Amino acid sequence: MSLDIQSLDIQCEELSDARWAELLPLLQQCQVVRLDDCGLTEARCKDISSALRVNPALAELNLRSNELGDVGVHCVLQGLQTPSCKIQKLSLQNCCLTGAGCGVLSSTLRTLPTLQELHLSDNLLGDAGLQLLCEGLLDPQCRLEKLQLEYCSLSAASCEPLASVLRAKPDFKELTVSNNDINEAGVRVLCQGLKDSPCQLEALKLESCGVTSDNCRDLCGIVASKASLRELALGSNKLGDVGMAELCPGLLHPSSRLRTLWIWECGITAKGCGDLCRVLRAKESLKELSLAGNELGDEGARLLCETLLEPGCQLESLCFTAACCSHFSSVLAQNRFLLELQISNNRLEDAGVRELCQGLGQPGSVLRVLWLADCDVSDSSCSSLAATLLANHSLRELDLSNNCLGDAGILQLVESVRQPGCLLEQLVLYDIYWSEEMEDRLQALEKDKPSLRVIS
């Protein structure tokens, strides 16, 4: 829990009546109110509504993961419908809101001209609910900029109302519809809406939406025409090498300034990687890339690593697959821009980790974050990792969660982290089991070295 005069931030706490009575005065004055997964009931919603009516300072309200239902949401929204309300961010994610409740939400949007962000993911809105919502979004008084609709049971039928919103809202900046079955037809409609829109879109997230290689031609046009676009998330879609070939001309367009591209599990092979490498060489603006879960093979890994060593490539964050380990030692040693490497959920095993450590131990390495969770790492790798922690002066975060480590391996890490020359700030060890004696050692380590956090 975080609590100060400006913010009330509580997560995963069952609130007793006494505790609730203590918090109510804060609901009336805090700028930020976050009650995440706190078991809120309909009765609590009435209290929240009353408190919000007399809180002119409220800028953010987050009630994520509470079973409010349509009635509870309605009650809370009533508290926002006052002339003094200046709320900017509202999150009702995973609150059991249904399509039937979207009518009230739609009406509320017409009375909240200051609202910029609306988070509705993980609610079963359906197409009918989305239609109602869009009627409110289209009101001239609504100036929403960011909308999240992940896991909302939407189909292609929802995309025309959303496209109408995009056309009508020049201030719109971010749309998330990931994990909805809008499929090829729906994506095409959204792209047409964006093409016709004057909005300066900054983020478009379409992961696991049934995007096809044919859609990549539409997306190519969006990337090329929207110089404002900074993030494009297309993970878990069947783009394939054909899709990459269609998308890359947009990424290479002189006006494109894309910073983040998520194309994990998209069926890309070495051929598609070759097209992507042309983009990496030409675009210094591209800083974050996820290729995890693609079958790049040795040839794709080689192409990627050769590109990362070229001066035109300034990638800072990369998620990739195990096949690349044998090629990466020189990249980690020589690349002066790569700051974050995410390889979790791959069978690197000890041999792959040792290859990575060879590069990380070189003086030229600047990597700050390394994620190796669930990579079949055992105690045998810990001597290499321990030596790397002493030799590498840039690494600040290491995640080894859900690996087969025991006391012997962790002890080697502890002995290195304890040294003044080790600058690690965060060691993540979720789902790893050790003895009580090792627990005492880890607690003592944190006490002796306040700059370090061990997360387990």
Tab-separated table of N, CA, C and O in Angstrom, residues 4 69 71 74 82 98 111 121 164 197 270 306-307 315 319 331 354 357 369 386 434:
chain	number	residue	atom	x	y	z
A	4	ASP	N	-0.205	8.800	0.742
A	4	ASP	CA	0.265	10.133	1.091
A	4	ASP	C	-0.881	11.094	0.855
A	4	ASP	O	-1.991	10.703	0.507
A	69	GLY	N	-19.709	-5.111	-11.116
A	69	GLY	CA	-20.889	-5.364	-11.929
A	69	GLY	C	-21.460	-4.069	-12.474
A	69	GLY	O	-21.001	-2.960	-12.164
A	71	VAL	N	-24.286	-2.585	-11.796
A	71	VAL	CA	-24.897	-1.737	-10.764
A	71	VAL	C	-23.829	-0.959	-10.007
A	71	VAL	O	-23.954	0.250	-9.778
A	74	HIS	N	-22.312	1.712	-12.248
A	74	HIS	CA	-23.274	2.811	-12.379
A	74	HIS	C	-23.195	3.735	-11.171
A	74	HIS	O	-23.161	4.968	-11.290
A	82	THR	N	-20.397	15.512	-11.614
A	82	THR	CA	-20.552	16.804	-10.953
A	82	THR	C	-19.759	17.840	-11.741
A	82	THR	O	-18.732	17.510	-12.357
A	98	THR	N	-20.707	-5.346	-18.160
A	98	THR	CA	-21.226	-6.031	-19.339
A	98	THR	C	-21.705	-5.007	-20.368
A	98	THR	O	-21.693	-3.803	-20.113
A	111	THR	N	-20.225	13.862	-20.178
A	111	THR	CA	-20.144	14.885	-19.133
A	111	THR	C	-18.741	15.022	-18.554
A	111	THR	O	-18.544	15.759	-17.583
A	121	SER	N	-10.420	-3.094	-20.277
A	121	SER	CA	-10.023	-4.460	-20.624
A	121	SER	C	-10.587	-5.469	-19.627
A	121	SER	O	-10.883	-5.152	-18.473
A	164	SER	N	-15.237	4.913	-36.671
A	164	SER	CA	-15.945	6.196	-36.661
A	164	SER	C	-15.398	7.112	-35.582
A	164	SER	O	-15.264	8.329	-35.784
A	197	SER	N	-8.389	9.360	-40.603
A	197	SER	CA	-8.415	10.172	-39.379
A	197	SER	C	-7.276	11.182	-39.334
A	197	SER	O	-6.143	10.877	-39.716
A	270	ALA	N	14.048	-16.949	-41.025
A	270	ALA	CA	15.241	-16.197	-41.420
A	270	ALA	C	14.945	-15.234	-42.575
A	270	ALA	O	15.506	-14.135	-42.638
A	306	GLU	N	24.660	-9.731	-36.903
A	306	GLU	CA	25.478	-8.898	-37.785
A	306	GLU	C	24.903	-7.483	-37.865
A	306	GLU	O	25.647	-6.494	-37.862
A	307	THR	N	23.577	-7.392	-37.903
A	307	THR	CA	22.924	-6.085	-37.971
A	307	THR	C	23.126	-5.295	-36.689
A	307	THR	O	23.361	-4.079	-36.710
A	315	LEU	N	19.232	-0.241	-31.505
A	315	LEU	CA	18.243	-0.948	-30.707
A	315	LEU	C	18.685	-0.990	-29.242
A	315	LEU	O	19.840	-1.257	-28.937
A	319	CYS	N	13.884	-8.811	-27.317
A	319	CYS	CA	13.413	-10.117	-26.862
A	319	CYS	C	13.614	-11.084	-28.015
A	319	CYS	O	13.126	-10.840	-29.120
A	331	VAL	N	27.997	-9.472	-29.870
A	331	VAL	CA	27.031	-8.369	-29.837
A	331	VAL	C	27.016	-7.719	-28.467
A	331	VAL	O	27.082	-6.488	-28.325
A	354	ARG	N	26.197	-19.772	-20.543
A	354	ARG	CA	27.645	-19.555	-20.523
A	354	ARG	C	28.100	-18.745	-21.739
A	354	ARG	O	29.002	-17.902	-21.649
A	357	CYS	N	27.282	-15.178	-21.105
A	357	CYS	CA	28.182	-14.620	-20.093
A	357	CYS	C	29.533	-14.214	-20.683
A	357	CYS	O	30.168	-13.261	-20.212
A	369	VAL	N	19.701	-4.716	-18.197
A	369	VAL	CA	18.631	-5.618	-17.759
A	369	VAL	C	18.725	-6.926	-18.527
A	369	VAL	O	18.768	-6.928	-19.761
A	386	ALA	N	28.069	-15.679	-11.711
A	386	ALA	CA	28.722	-15.010	-10.586
A	386	ALA	C	29.951	-14.231	-11.054
A	386	ALA	O	30.185	-13.088	-10.639
A	434	TRP	N	14.817	-22.562	-1.606
A	434	TRP	CA	16.089	-22.705	-0.919
A	434	TRP	C	15.845	-22.964	0.558
A	434	TRP	O	14.713	-22.878	1.052
